[in-house]
Coordinates of C-alpha atoms in Angstrom, one line a residue:
X1 CA 0.0 0.1 0.0
X2 CA 1.4 3.3 -1.1
X3 CA 0.1 6.6 0.4
X4 CA 1.3 9.8 -0.5
X5 CA 2.0 12.6 1.9
X6 CA -1.2 14.4 1.6
X7 CA -2.9 11.0 1.7
X8 CA -1.1 10.3 5.1
X9 CA -1.9 13.8 6.1
X10 CA -5.6 13.6 5.9
X11 CA -5.6 10.1 7.3
X12 CA -3.8 11.8 11.0
X13 CA -6.6 14.6 10.6
X14 CA -9.8 12.1 10.6
X15 CA -8.0 10.3 13.4
X16 CA -7.4 13.1 15.4
X17 CA -11.3 14.1 14.7
X18 CA -12.3 10.7 16.1
X19 CA -10.1 10.8 19.2
X20 CA -11.2 14.4 20.0
X21 CA -15.0 13.1 19.6
X22 CA -14.8 10.0 21.7
X23 CA -12.8 11.7 24.8
X24 CA -15.6 11.6 27.0
X25 CA -15.8 8.0 27.4
X26 CA -12.6 7.7 29.4
X27 CA -14.0 8.7 32.7
X28 CA -14.2 11.9 35.1
X29 CA -11.4 14.3 36.2
X30 CA -10.6 14.1 40.0
X31 CA -9.8 16.9 41.6
X32 CA -5.8 16.4 42.5
X33 CA -3.1 14.6 40.9
X34 CA 0.2 13.0 42.8
X35 CA 3.0 15.2 41.5
X36 CA 6.6 14.3 43.0
X37 CA 8.3 16.6 44.1
X38 CA 12.4 17.4 43.6
X39 CA 14.1 16.5 40.5
X40 CA 16.1 13.4 39.3
X41 CA 18.4 12.8 42.3
X42 CA 15.6 12.9 44.7
X43 CA 15.1 8.7 44.6
X44 CA 13.9 8.5 47.9
X45 CA 10.6 6.6 48.1
X46 CA 9.3 8.3 50.8
X47 CA 9.5 11.9 49.2
X48 CA 6.8 14.7 49.7
X49 CA 4.1 14.4 47.1
X50 CA 2.5 17.7 46.0
X51 CA -0.9 17.7 44.6
X52 CA -1.9 19.3 41.6
X53 CA -5.3 19.9 40.2
X54 CA -6.3 18.1 37.3
X55 CA -8.3 21.3 36.0
X56 CA -5.1 23.1 35.4
X57 CA -4.1 20.1 33.3
X58 CA -7.1 20.4 31.3
X59 CA -6.6 23.9 30.7
X60 CA -2.8 23.6 29.4
X61 CA -4.4 20.8 26.8
X62 CA -7.2 23.1 25.6
X63 CA -4.5 25.9 24.8
X64 CA -3.5 25.9 21.1
X65 CA 0.3 25.8 22.2
X66 CA 2.6 22.9 21.1
X67 CA 4.5 23.4 24.2
X68 CA 1.6 23.0 26.3
X69 CA 0.3 19.9 25.3
X70 CA 3.7 18.1 25.2
X71 CA 4.0 19.4 29.1
X72 CA 0.6 17.4 29.5
X73 CA 1.7 14.3 27.5
X74 CA 4.7 14.3 30.0
X75 CA 2.4 14.5 33.1
X76 CA 0.2 11.9 31.4
X77 CA 2.6 9.4 29.7
X78 CA 5.7 9.8 32.1
X79 CA 6.8 7.1 34.6
X80 CA 7.3 9.6 36.9
X81 CA 3.6 11.1 37.2
X82 CA 2.6 7.2 37.3
X83 CA 3.2 6.5 40.8
X84 CA 0.8 7.8 43.4
X85 CA 1.4 8.7 46.7
X86 CA 0.1 10.4 50.3
X87 CA 0.8 14.5 50.3
X88 CA 1.7 16.3 53.5
X89 CA -1.5 16.4 54.7
X90 CA -2.2 12.7 54.6
X91 CA -4.5 12.6 51.5
X92 CA -4.0 9.4 49.4
X93 CA -3.4 11.0 45.5
X94 CA -3.7 9.0 42.2
X95 CA -1.1 9.2 39.6
X96 CA -2.0 11.7 36.5
X97 CA -3.2 9.1 34.2
X98 CA -6.1 7.9 36.5
X99 CA -7.1 10.9 38.3
X100 CA -7.1 12.9 35.3
X101 CA -8.7 10.2 33.2
X102 CA -10.3 12.6 30.6
X103 CA -7.3 15.0 30.4
X104 CA -5.2 12.2 29.7
X105 CA -7.4 10.0 27.5
X106 CA -5.6 10.1 24.3
X107 CA -2.5 9.9 25.7
X108 CA -0.8 6.2 26.5
X109 CA 1.0 5.9 29.9
X110 CA 4.0 3.4 30.0
X111 CA 5.2 3.8 26.1
X112 CA 8.6 2.5 26.3
X113 CA 11.5 4.9 24.9
X114 CA 11.9 5.1 21.0
X115 CA 14.7 3.4 19.3
X116 CA 17.4 5.9 17.3
X117 CA 16.5 4.4 14.0
X118 CA 14.8 6.3 10.9
X119 CA 12.0 4.3 9.1
X120 CA 10.4 5.0 5.4
X121 CA 7.8 7.0 5.8
X122 CA 6.5 7.6 2.5
X123 CA 7.7 9.4 -1.1
X124 CA 7.8 12.5 -2.7
X125 CA 8.2 13.8 -6.5
X126 CA 11.4 16.0 -7.0
X127 CA 12.0 17.7 -10.2
X128 CA 15.7 17.9 -10.7
X129 CA 18.1 20.3 -12.5
X130 CA 17.7 19.0 -16.0
X131 CA 13.6 18.8 -15.1
X132 CA 13.4 15.4 -14.8
X133 CA 11.0 14.1 -12.2
X134 CA 12.4 12.0 -9.6
X135 CA 11.0 10.0 -6.5
X136 CA 12.7 10.3 -3.1
X137 CA 12.1 8.8 0.0
X138 CA 10.6 10.4 2.9
X139 CA 12.6 9.2 6.0
X140 CA 11.3 10.2 9.7
X141 CA 12.9 8.9 13.1
X142 CA 11.2 6.5 15.6
X143 CA 11.5 9.6 18.0
X144 CA 8.7 11.3 16.0
X145 CA 6.5 8.3 16.0
X146 CA 6.7 8.2 19.6
X147 CA 5.0 11.5 19.9
X148 CA 1.9 10.6 18.1
X149 CA -1.0 9.4 19.5
X150 CA -1.4 5.6 19.8
X151 CA -3.9 5.9 17.0
X152 CA -1.4 7.6 14.7
X153 CA 1.3 4.9 15.9
X154 CA -0.7 2.1 14.7
X155 CA -1.9 3.6 10.9
X156 CA 2.2 4.6 10.5
X157 CA 3.3 1.0 11.6
X158 CA 0.7 -0.9 9.4
X159 CA 1.9 1.3 6.2
X160 CA 3.9 -0.4 4.4
X161 CA 5.8 1.9 1.7
X162 CA 6.7 0.7 -1.5
X163 CA 10.0 2.1 -2.5
X164 CA 13.7 0.6 -2.7
X165 CA 15.7 1.8 0.1
X166 CA 17.9 1.5 2.4
X167 CA 15.6 2.6 5.4
X168 CA 13.0 -0.1 6.8
X169 CA 9.5 0.3 7.2
X170 CA 8.0 1.6 10.7
X171 CA 7.0 -1.9 11.9
X172 CA 10.7 -3.2 11.4
X173 CA 12.7 0.1 12.7
X174 CA 10.3 1.2 15.4
X175 CA 9.5 -2.7 16.7
X176 CA 9.4 -1.5 20.6
X177 CA 7.2 1.5 19.9
X178 CA 5.1 -0.3 17.2
X179 CA 4.6 -3.7 19.2
X180 CA 3.4 -1.5 22.6
X181 CA -0.4 -1.3 23.2
X182 CA -1.3 1.2 25.8
X183 CA -3.7 -1.4 27.5
X184 CA -0.3 -2.4 28.8
X185 CA 0.7 -5.2 26.7
X186 CA 2.5 -5.8 23.8
X187 CA 0.8 -6.4 20.4
X188 CA 2.2 -9.6 18.5

């Protein structure tokens, strides 16, 4: 199956609309989620937990700025935020992905780090200096794939680009990213 870049982008926009439309089925946001205090050096299991408002996280996601959406993704997916805890008042707090279920609905907690490979994403037609049309490979990194929503990852991983290249298909080059399922299991 060979998709042009325009066709691929149209598939992504449909999937994004589909994901946004059904985000209400994920549950209800609670008032607060657990936010670990301290930096990476603080690996103490008894460290204090701050409580952060899920409403603030939802506001960040609602803004059109990519930087804010990346912050929400970090909170919803990062292992650091997937541990609950007790704050200084003794209130038990859930992990961000559970407490802020509606906000974190389209994100995938526990996703493995991406490989450092590149894969064949598609092809494009280029006119060279002599006026000849040449087909070139469009190559993307597994890191780009890692940043996509789970539905987009599945679409890209299941796409087979027919082009002679030294680069592999996404399903081969980015195996751990493509094999991971948001339900916490690996796809076969």
